[in-house]
mmCIF file of C-alpha atoms in Angstrom:
data_model
loop_
_atom_site.group_PDB
_atom_site.id
_atom_site.type_symbol
_atom_site.label_atom_id
_atom_site.label_comp_id
_atom_site.label_asym_id
_atom_site.label_seq_id
_atom_site.Cartn_x
_atom_site.Cartn_y
_atom_site.Cartn_z
ATOM 1 C CA MET A 1 63.499 22.138 -12.905
ATOM 2 C CA SER A 2 64.344 25.597 -11.655
ATOM 3 C CA LYS A 3 68.108 25.765 -10.055
ATOM 4 C CA THR A 4 68.528 27.376 -6.821
ATOM 5 C CA VAL A 5 69.117 30.200 -7.247
ATOM 6 C CA LEU A 6 67.608 33.216 -3.781
ATOM 7 C CA ALA A 7 68.368 32.504 0.445
ATOM 8 C CA ALA A 8 65.725 33.433 2.740
ATOM 9 C CA GLU A 9 65.495 33.100 5.755
ATOM 10 C CA CYS A 10 63.754 30.467 7.384
ATOM 11 C CA PRO A 11 61.728 32.459 10.262
ATOM 12 C CA GLU A 12 61.409 29.645 12.502
ATOM 13 C CA CYS A 13 64.842 28.817 12.406
ATOM 14 C CA ALA A 14 66.593 31.313 10.822
ATOM 15 C CA ALA A 15 67.770 28.615 8.708
ATOM 16 C CA ASP A 16 68.617 29.256 4.506
ATOM 17 C CA VAL A 17 65.672 28.467 2.238
ATOM 18 C CA GLY A 18 66.670 28.151 -1.218
ATOM 19 C CA LEU A 19 63.931 29.279 -3.364
ATOM 20 C CA ASP A 20 64.322 28.201 -7.094
ATOM 21 C CA ALA A 21 64.372 31.300 -9.759
ATOM 22 C CA ASP A 22 61.474 30.511 -11.198
ATOM 23 C CA ALA A 23 59.391 31.625 -7.493
ATOM 24 C CA ARG A 24 56.638 33.492 -6.749
ATOM 25 C CA VAL A 25 54.511 35.173 -3.675
ATOM 26 C CA SER A 26 52.556 32.769 -2.387
ATOM 27 C CA GLU A 27 54.373 29.902 -3.392
ATOM 28 C CA ILE A 28 54.135 27.357 0.117
ATOM 29 C CA VAL A 29 57.585 26.081 0.698
ATOM 30 C CA GLU A 30 59.411 23.481 3.149
ATOM 31 C CA CYS A 31 62.411 24.436 5.045
ATOM 32 C CA VAL A 32 64.742 21.858 5.087
ATOM 33 C CA GLU A 33 65.942 22.278 8.389
ATOM 34 C CA CYS A 34 63.104 22.253 10.520
ATOM 35 C CA ARG A 35 60.652 20.914 7.765
ATOM 36 C CA SER A 36 58.136 24.763 8.522
ATOM 37 C CA GLU A 37 55.288 24.782 5.386
ATOM 38 C CA LEU A 38 56.449 28.219 4.902
ATOM 39 C CA GLU A 39 55.730 31.247 2.215
ATOM 40 C CA ILE A 40 56.890 33.261 -0.018
ATOM 41 C CA GLU A 41 56.427 36.941 0.827
ATOM 42 C CA SER A 42 58.789 38.066 -1.157
ATOM 43 C CA VAL A 43 61.168 37.643 -3.632
ATOM 44 C CA ASP A 44 62.831 40.677 -4.147
ATOM 45 C CA PRO A 45 64.007 40.738 -1.804
ATOM 46 C CA PRO A 46 63.852 36.997 -0.659
ATOM 47 C CA THR A 47 61.488 36.939 2.308
ATOM 48 C CA LEU A 48 59.285 34.127 3.950
ATOM 49 C CA VAL A 49 56.202 33.637 6.612
ATOM 50 C CA ARG A 50 55.052 30.835 8.301
ATOM 51 C CA ALA A 51 52.480 29.514 5.776
ATOM 52 C CA PRO A 52 48.730 29.772 7.048
ATOM 53 C CA GLU A 53 46.912 27.356 9.512
ATOM 54 C CA VAL A 54 44.768 24.968 6.641
ATOM 55 C CA GLU A 55 41.137 25.605 7.252
ATOM 56 C CA GLU A 56 38.220 23.372 7.583
ATOM 57 C CA ASP A 57 37.026 24.120 3.686
ATOM 58 C CA TRP A 58 40.483 23.636 2.509
ATOM 59 C CA GLY A 59 40.414 20.757 -0.478
ATOM 60 C CA GLU A 60 39.673 20.841 -3.990
ATOM 61 C CA MET B 1 45.337 39.000 -26.946
ATOM 62 C CA ASN B 2 46.966 42.044 -24.007
ATOM 63 C CA PRO B 3 47.515 44.239 -23.695
ATOM 64 C CA VAL B 4 45.319 45.715 -25.857
ATOM 65 C CA GLY B 5 43.555 42.217 -25.277
ATOM 66 C CA PRO B 6 40.975 41.388 -21.793
ATOM 67 C CA ARG B 7 42.842 41.490 -18.348
ATOM 68 C CA LEU B 8 43.343 37.539 -16.696
ATOM 69 C CA GLY B 9 44.165 36.724 -13.515
ATOM 70 C CA VAL B 10 44.988 33.414 -11.648
ATOM 71 C CA LEU B 11 43.007 33.290 -7.544
ATOM 72 C CA ALA B 12 44.580 32.143 -5.245
ATOM 73 C CA SER B 13 46.238 32.484 -1.622
ATOM 74 C CA ARG B 14 48.352 29.363 -1.603
ATOM 75 C CA VAL B 15 50.225 28.882 -4.546
ATOM 76 C CA ARG B 16 51.145 25.300 -4.939
ATOM 77 C CA VAL B 17 52.336 23.079 -7.407
ATOM 78 C CA GLU B 18 49.453 23.229 -9.414
ATOM 79 C CA GLU B 19 48.311 27.412 -9.538
ATOM 80 C CA LYS B 20 52.330 27.485 -10.291
ATOM 81 C CA ALA B 21 51.856 24.798 -13.245
ATOM 82 C CA ILE B 22 49.461 27.168 -14.454
ATOM 83 C CA MET B 23 51.103 30.738 -14.024
ATOM 84 C CA ALA B 24 54.327 29.468 -15.547
ATOM 85 C CA ALA B 25 51.664 27.903 -18.384
ATOM 86 C CA LEU B 26 50.761 32.125 -18.908
ATOM 87 C CA ASP B 27 54.455 33.004 -18.604
ATOM 88 C CA ARG B 28 55.211 30.941 -21.646
ATOM 89 C CA ARG B 29 52.582 32.278 -23.947
ATOM 90 C CA GLY B 30 53.697 35.766 -23.548
ATOM 91 C CA VAL B 31 50.223 36.486 -22.483
ATOM 92 C CA ALA B 32 50.485 39.401 -18.752
ATOM 93 C CA PHE B 33 48.019 38.112 -15.972
ATOM 94 C CA GLU B 34 47.642 39.544 -12.418
ATOM 95 C CA HIS B 35 47.616 37.478 -9.813
ATOM 96 C CA LEU B 36 44.476 38.341 -7.391
ATOM 97 C CA ASP B 37 45.077 37.054 -3.831
ATOM 98 C CA PRO B 38 41.912 36.467 -1.601
ATOM 99 C CA ARG B 39 43.369 37.303 1.719
ATOM 100 C CA THR B 40 43.979 41.046 -0.264
ATOM 101 C CA LEU B 41 40.553 41.246 -2.039
ATOM 102 C CA SER B 42 37.523 43.490 -1.921
ATOM 103 C CA VAL B 43 35.176 43.826 -5.401
ATOM 104 C CA THR B 44 32.708 46.844 -3.868
ATOM 105 C CA GLY B 45 28.887 45.927 -5.618
ATOM 106 C CA GLY B 46 27.670 47.937 -7.944
ATOM 107 C CA ALA B 47 31.881 49.494 -8.560
ATOM 108 C CA ALA B 48 33.398 50.385 -11.818
ATOM 109 C CA TRP B 49 36.117 46.868 -11.214
ATOM 110 C CA ALA B 50 39.496 47.556 -12.973
ATOM 111 C CA GLY B 51 40.961 43.925 -12.254
ATOM 112 C CA PRO B 52 40.963 40.346 -14.265
ATOM 113 C CA GLU B 53 38.060 40.520 -16.804
ATOM 114 C CA PHE B 54 38.675 36.618 -17.169
ATOM 115 C CA VAL B 55 40.077 34.092 -14.333
ATOM 116 C CA VAL B 56 40.716 31.536 -13.138
ATOM 117 C CA ASN B 57 39.788 30.799 -9.511
ATOM 118 C CA ARG B 58 42.501 28.356 -7.623
ATOM 119 C CA GLU B 59 41.369 29.893 -4.349
ATOM 120 C CA VAL B 60 41.927 26.481 -1.930
ATOM 121 C CA GLY B 61 38.676 27.845 0.898
ATOM 122 C CA HIS B 62 35.979 26.982 -0.280
ATOM 123 C CA TYR B 63 34.410 29.660 1.160
ATOM 124 C CA ARG B 64 36.906 32.485 -0.025
ATOM 125 C CA ALA B 65 36.742 30.261 -3.459
ATOM 126 C CA LEU B 66 32.328 31.035 -3.672
ATOM 127 C CA TYR B 67 32.254 34.314 -2.524
ATOM 128 C CA ALA B 68 34.863 35.445 -4.386
ATOM 129 C CA ALA B 69 33.838 34.224 -8.223
ATOM 130 C CA SER B 70 30.174 35.439 -7.226
ATOM 131 C CA ALA B 71 31.576 38.622 -6.529
ATOM 132 C CA LEU B 72 33.405 39.046 -9.598
ATOM 133 C CA GLU B 73 30.792 38.393 -11.411
ATOM 134 C CA ALA B 74 29.061 40.031 -9.934
ATOM 135 C CA ALA B 75 31.567 42.887 -10.979
ATOM 136 C CA GLY B 76 31.174 41.487 -14.490
ATOM 137 C CA ALA B 77 34.270 39.119 -15.006
ATOM 138 C CA THR B 78 33.899 35.497 -15.901
ATOM 139 C CA VAL B 79 35.299 32.986 -13.753
ATOM 140 C CA LEU B 80 36.191 29.630 -14.456
ATOM 141 C CA ASN B 81 34.710 27.763 -12.483
ATOM 142 C CA SER B 82 31.595 29.477 -12.383
ATOM 143 C CA ALA B 83 30.327 30.389 -8.776
ATOM 144 C CA ALA B 84 27.201 28.404 -8.869
ATOM 145 C CA ALA B 85 29.926 25.625 -10.477
ATOM 146 C CA THR B 86 31.724 26.084 -7.431
ATOM 147 C CA HIS B 87 28.384 26.452 -4.676
ATOM 148 C CA VAL B 88 27.536 23.029 -6.248
ATOM 149 C CA SER B 89 30.645 20.983 -6.727
ATOM 150 C CA GLY B 90 31.863 22.381 -3.260
ATOM 151 C CA ASP B 91 28.920 20.824 -1.522
ATOM 152 C CA LYS B 92 28.788 17.516 -1.014
ATOM 153 C CA TRP B 93 24.645 17.610 -0.835
ATOM 154 C CA HIS B 94 24.185 19.862 -3.948
ATOM 155 C CA THR B 95 26.565 17.247 -5.974
ATOM 156 C CA SER B 96 25.119 14.693 -5.383
ATOM 157 C CA ALA B 97 21.106 16.464 -5.805
ATOM 158 C CA ALA B 98 22.536 17.754 -9.631
ATOM 159 C CA LEU B 99 23.946 14.291 -10.175
ATOM 160 C CA LEU B 100 20.455 12.698 -9.830
ATOM 161 C CA ALA B 101 19.065 15.157 -11.459
ATOM 162 C CA ALA B 102 20.842 14.564 -14.176
ATOM 163 C CA GLY B 103 20.266 10.814 -14.190
ATOM 164 C CA LEU B 104 24.129 9.839 -13.069
ATOM 165 C CA PRO B 105 24.567 6.623 -11.016
ATOM 166 C CA THR B 106 26.112 8.114 -7.773
ATOM 167 C CA PRO B 107 26.355 5.584 -4.961
ATOM 168 C CA ALA B 108 23.417 6.054 -2.320
ATOM 169 C CA THR B 109 22.827 8.723 0.033
ATOM 170 C CA THR B 110 20.767 10.538 2.687
ATOM 171 C CA LEU B 111 20.491 14.004 4.108
ATOM 172 C CA ALA B 112 19.731 13.243 7.359
ATOM 173 C CA LEU B 113 18.638 16.937 9.067
ATOM 174 C CA THR B 114 19.635 15.979 12.622
ATOM 175 C CA SER B 115 21.972 13.602 14.178
ATOM 176 C CA GLU B 116 19.119 11.262 15.964
ATOM 177 C CA ALA B 117 17.334 11.473 12.154
ATOM 178 C CA ALA B 118 20.936 9.999 10.678
ATOM 179 C CA LEU B 119 20.730 7.460 13.231
ATOM 180 C CA LYS B 120 17.371 6.358 12.822
ATOM 181 C CA ALA B 121 18.147 7.253 8.465
ATOM 182 C CA LEU B 122 21.625 4.685 9.665
ATOM 183 C CA GLU B 123 19.200 1.331 10.137
ATOM 184 C CA GLU B 124 17.498 1.768 7.218
ATOM 185 C CA ILE B 125 21.340 2.145 4.984
ATOM 186 C CA GLY B 126 22.693 -0.818 6.338
ATOM 187 C CA TYR B 127 26.267 -0.486 7.867
ATOM 188 C CA PRO B 128 28.790 -0.215 7.412
ATOM 189 C CA ALA B 129 27.918 3.357 5.668
ATOM 190 C CA VAL B 130 29.861 6.586 5.129
ATOM 191 C CA ILE B 131 29.631 9.949 7.095
ATOM 192 C CA LYS B 132 30.612 13.084 4.866
ATOM 193 C CA PRO B 133 31.280 16.911 6.327
ATOM 194 C CA LEU B 134 29.369 18.534 3.843
ATOM 195 C CA VAL B 135 32.350 20.621 2.994
ATOM 196 C CA GLY B 136 35.787 19.840 2.767
ATOM 197 C CA SER B 137 38.336 17.965 1.187
ATOM 198 C CA TRP B 138 41.689 15.703 1.374
ATOM 199 C CA GLY B 139 39.413 12.699 2.635
ATOM 200 C CA ARG B 140 39.097 15.405 6.099
ATOM 201 C CA LEU B 141 36.701 13.656 8.961
ATOM 202 C CA VAL B 142 35.084 11.311 6.153
ATOM 203 C CA THR B 143 34.619 8.890 8.665
ATOM 204 C CA LYS B 144 33.525 4.861 7.885
ATOM 205 C CA VAL B 145 30.742 3.475 10.368
ATOM 206 C CA ALA B 146 31.146 0.100 11.260
ATOM 207 C CA ASP B 147 27.994 -0.411 13.535
ATOM 208 C CA ARG B 148 25.217 2.016 15.746
ATOM 209 C CA ASP B 149 27.523 2.148 18.304
ATOM 210 C CA SER B 150 30.186 4.075 16.301
ATOM 211 C CA ALA B 151 27.345 5.701 14.634
ATOM 212 C CA ALA B 152 26.588 7.425 17.490
ATOM 213 C CA ALA B 153 30.101 8.173 18.767
ATOM 214 C CA VAL B 154 31.036 10.063 15.631
ATOM 215 C CA LEU B 155 27.156 11.461 15.653
ATOM 216 C CA GLU B 156 28.329 13.482 18.736
ATOM 217 C CA HIS B 157 31.321 15.054 17.930
ATOM 218 C CA VAL B 158 29.683 16.375 14.886
ATOM 219 C CA GLU B 159 26.824 17.334 17.301
ATOM 220 C CA ALA B 160 29.190 19.263 18.595
ATOM 221 C CA LEU B 161 31.120 20.921 15.895
ATOM 222 C CA PRO B 162 30.584 24.422 16.307
ATOM 223 C CA SER B 163 29.006 25.482 12.428
ATOM 224 C CA PRO B 164 25.325 25.175 12.192
ATOM 225 C CA GLN B 165 25.848 23.185 8.472
ATOM 226 C CA SER B 166 28.485 21.128 10.340
ATOM 227 C CA HIS B 167 24.950 19.808 11.410
ATOM 228 C CA VAL B 168 23.343 18.282 9.024
ATOM 229 C CA VAL B 169 24.266 15.025 7.894
ATOM 230 C CA TYR B 170 25.268 13.245 5.282
ATOM 231 C CA LEU B 171 25.579 9.628 4.878
ATOM 232 C CA GLN B 172 26.593 7.466 2.791
ATOM 233 C CA GLU B 173 26.425 3.323 1.511
ATOM 234 C CA LEU B 174 29.989 2.234 1.310
ATOM 235 C CA VAL B 175 30.230 1.846 -1.975
ATOM 236 C CA GLY B 176 32.175 -1.983 -3.871
ATOM 237 C CA ARG B 177 35.744 -1.408 -4.163
ATOM 238 C CA ALA B 178 36.620 1.347 -1.697
ATOM 239 C CA ASP B 179 40.355 1.093 -1.379
ATOM 240 C CA ARG B 180 40.748 2.221 -5.227
ATOM 241 C CA ASP B 181 39.080 5.658 -7.066
ATOM 242 C CA ILE B 182 39.507 7.145 -10.695
ATOM 243 C CA ARG B 183 40.553 10.617 -11.185
ATOM 244 C CA VAL B 184 39.495 12.021 -14.455
ATOM 245 C CA ILE B 185 40.333 15.840 -15.348
ATOM 246 C CA VAL B 186 37.642 17.457 -17.308
ATOM 247 C CA VAL B 187 38.338 21.144 -18.873
ATOM 248 C CA GLY B 188 36.737 22.831 -21.723
ATOM 249 C CA GLY B 189 33.208 19.827 -21.655
ATOM 250 C CA GLU B 190 36.811 16.342 -22.642
ATOM 251 C CA VAL B 191 38.235 14.515 -20.769
ATOM 252 C CA VAL B 192 41.970 15.392 -20.530
ATOM 253 C CA GLY B 193 43.030 12.009 -18.668
ATOM 254 C CA ALA B 194 42.355 9.639 -16.243
ATOM 255 C CA THR B 195 44.377 7.987 -13.266
ATOM 256 C CA HIS B 196 44.361 5.309 -10.605
ATOM 257 C CA ARG B 197 44.667 6.199 -7.453
ATOM 258 C CA ARG B 198 45.016 3.815 -4.760
ATOM 259 C CA GLY B 199 45.734 3.559 -1.021
ATOM 260 C CA ASP B 200 46.890 1.990 1.754
ATOM 261 C CA GLU B 201 43.258 3.233 3.197
ATOM 262 C CA TRP B 202 39.867 2.871 2.369
ATOM 263 C CA ARG B 203 40.053 6.639 1.064
ATOM 264 C CA THR B 204 42.198 7.055 -2.222
ATOM 265 C CA ASN B 205 43.082 11.098 -1.627
ATOM 266 C CA VAL B 206 45.998 11.868 -2.975
ATOM 267 C CA ALA B 207 46.400 14.147 -0.400
ATOM 268 C CA ARG B 208 46.072 11.085 2.224
ATOM 269 C CA GLY B 209 49.147 9.011 0.505
ATOM 270 C CA ALA B 210 47.245 7.824 -2.221
ATOM 271 C CA ALA B 211 49.204 6.544 -5.768
ATOM 272 C CA SER B 212 48.475 7.824 -8.788
ATOM 273 C CA GLU B 213 48.860 5.755 -11.880
ATOM 274 C CA PRO B 214 47.293 6.394 -15.539
ATOM 275 C CA CYS B 215 44.668 4.807 -16.236
ATOM 276 C CA PRO B 216 43.312 3.911 -20.061
ATOM 277 C CA LEU B 217 40.338 5.817 -20.672
ATOM 278 C CA THR B 218 36.844 3.783 -22.338
ATOM 279 C CA ASP B 219 33.653 5.013 -23.424
ATOM 280 C CA GLU B 220 31.672 4.796 -19.720
ATOM 281 C CA ILE B 221 34.998 6.517 -17.425
ATOM 282 C CA THR B 222 34.534 9.360 -20.309
ATOM 283 C CA ASP B 223 30.562 9.866 -20.563
ATOM 284 C CA LEU B 224 30.543 9.695 -16.800
ATOM 285 C CA ALA B 225 33.675 12.926 -16.713
ATOM 286 C CA VAL B 226 31.422 14.524 -18.936
ATOM 287 C CA ARG B 227 28.257 14.197 -18.227
ATOM 288 C CA ALA B 228 29.340 14.526 -13.898
ATOM 289 C CA ALA B 229 31.492 17.863 -14.925
ATOM 290 C CA ALA B 230 28.146 19.264 -16.689
ATOM 291 C CA ALA B 231 25.720 18.278 -13.786
ATOM 292 C CA VAL B 232 27.504 20.556 -11.982
ATOM 293 C CA GLY B 233 27.981 23.010 -14.662
ATOM 294 C CA ALA B 234 31.972 22.736 -14.579
ATOM 295 C CA ASP B 235 34.131 23.481 -17.169
ATOM 296 C CA ILE B 236 37.310 22.678 -14.925
ATOM 297 C CA ALA B 237 36.666 19.159 -12.972
ATOM 298 C CA GLY B 238 38.240 16.625 -11.226
ATOM 299 C CA VAL B 239 35.416 13.628 -11.390
ATOM 300 C CA ASP B 240 35.728 10.760 -8.911
ATOM 301 C CA LEU B 241 34.723 6.767 -10.393
ATOM 302 C CA ILE B 242 34.720 4.629 -8.069
ATOM 303 C CA GLU B 243 33.367 0.849 -8.919
ATOM 304 C CA ALA B 244 30.247 -0.418 -8.120
ATOM 305 C CA GLU B 245 29.196 -3.500 -7.931
ATOM 306 C CA GLU B 246 29.420 -5.543 -10.947
ATOM 307 C CA GLY B 247 31.995 -3.806 -12.412
ATOM 308 C CA ARG B 248 30.149 -0.812 -12.960
ATOM 309 C CA LEU B 249 31.036 3.127 -12.249
ATOM 310 C CA THR B 250 29.779 5.097 -10.048
ATOM 311 C CA VAL B 251 30.647 9.462 -9.731
ATOM 312 C CA LEU B 252 31.504 9.674 -5.956
ATOM 313 C CA GLU B 253 32.400 13.789 -6.734
ATOM 314 C CA VAL B 254 33.254 16.194 -8.232
ATOM 315 C CA ASN B 255 36.126 18.533 -7.703
ATOM 316 C CA ASP B 256 35.575 21.912 -8.568
ATOM 317 C CA ARG B 257 39.290 23.474 -7.970
ATOM 318 C CA VAL B 258 40.514 20.580 -8.747
ATOM 319 C CA GLU B 259 44.502 19.520 -7.733
ATOM 320 C CA PHE B 260 45.679 17.793 -10.410
ATOM 321 C CA LYS B 261 49.890 17.466 -9.638
ATOM 322 C CA GLY B 262 49.606 13.353 -8.977
ATOM 323 C CA PHE B 263 47.636 13.171 -12.132
ATOM 324 C CA GLN B 264 50.658 15.005 -13.827
ATOM 325 C CA SER B 265 52.703 12.626 -12.293
ATOM 326 C CA ALA B 266 51.143 9.700 -14.058
ATOM 327 C CA HIS B 267 50.716 11.247 -17.232
ATOM 328 C CA PRO B 268 54.042 13.110 -17.780
ATOM 329 C CA GLY B 269 53.342 13.819 -21.787
ATOM 330 C CA LEU B 270 49.671 15.835 -20.688
ATOM 331 C CA ASP B 271 49.782 18.892 -19.566
ATOM 332 C CA VAL B 272 46.464 19.879 -17.160
ATOM 333 C CA ALA B 273 47.494 23.461 -16.385
ATOM 334 C CA ASP B 274 48.208 24.434 -20.201
ATOM 335 C CA ARG B 275 44.420 22.862 -21.407
ATOM 336 C CA ILE B 276 43.129 25.174 -18.791
ATOM 337 C CA VAL B 277 45.232 28.294 -20.274
ATOM 338 C CA ASP B 278 43.610 26.944 -23.950
ATOM 339 C CA LEU B 279 40.339 27.367 -21.628
ATOM 340 C CA LEU B 280 40.628 30.195 -20.295
ATOM 341 C CA LEU B 281 42.240 32.106 -23.557
ATOM 342 C CA SER B 282 39.754 30.939 -25.763
ATOM 343 C CA ARG B 283 37.096 32.485 -23.367
ATOM 344 C CA ALA B 284 38.733 35.505 -23.436
ATOM 345 C CA ALA B 285 39.398 35.876 -26.808
ATOM 346 C CA ALA B 286 35.561 34.968 -27.642
#
């Protein structure tokens, strides 16, 4: 398990969201406070944006 | 292999557990790769392509995955799975047709070109039956219809959908043990392993909360899964099998950008991402 080493602000509720050391751009994470689904926009500096809404043709 | 060898890429707009595992497997081997995000990708026909020459397609959106694969192939790249495989396995009817052409067992399926034709066809198929969208996953909008009234109501909703493709109706018989199925992962023509998926409802998608447990491989499971993946042309596939009458297995669908989080939790000793990277590297080295 990767250790949480970075923190970014949730764009929805401004809570600190911990990111793992191996966090990657476009990775999907969840805010522990407001449960919003977020996308890592950048890891350096760590920034988050709201994840895109699920589209009709998404899946396997 | 790189930096002097072929350039490698992972195509994904959404980096989920699976994409992260593939990227980590590449990192562990010290292999450089480019993360291609379809949201910012454009490929010009006929122009020199300076991007990755071998790409694993992990785009979550079917149409973006399909057109990205086609454009990258037109630019000279090799994409796993190929655009042709994504075209077939991303569409339930094309998949059914490919499975039938390969002589594989699959539930009785009818394609009706209008809602009116669908309602008429359902009289022949009998109830309960299943209406599925041609494209889409995670069991969304897959509807079990118990009788003519409920079918007519569902088809009225289908008619109201905006896409002309949505008006083509895919109908399937409801097969035996619909509350559990078998997910088989196939990579490079070989079975990696299988899981049983059991749900509280009749749709057994892990995305709907179904639980994955290890499923022992049998000759029948292995044979059907390998042949089903080959039938749709997929190098990497998640083949869903279901028990029909008398315990015989039938092929329900083939997923070309297979999710394997549930599989991985049931099989901690197997590494699907590693197998995908093996395949990518062997293709790049060929």
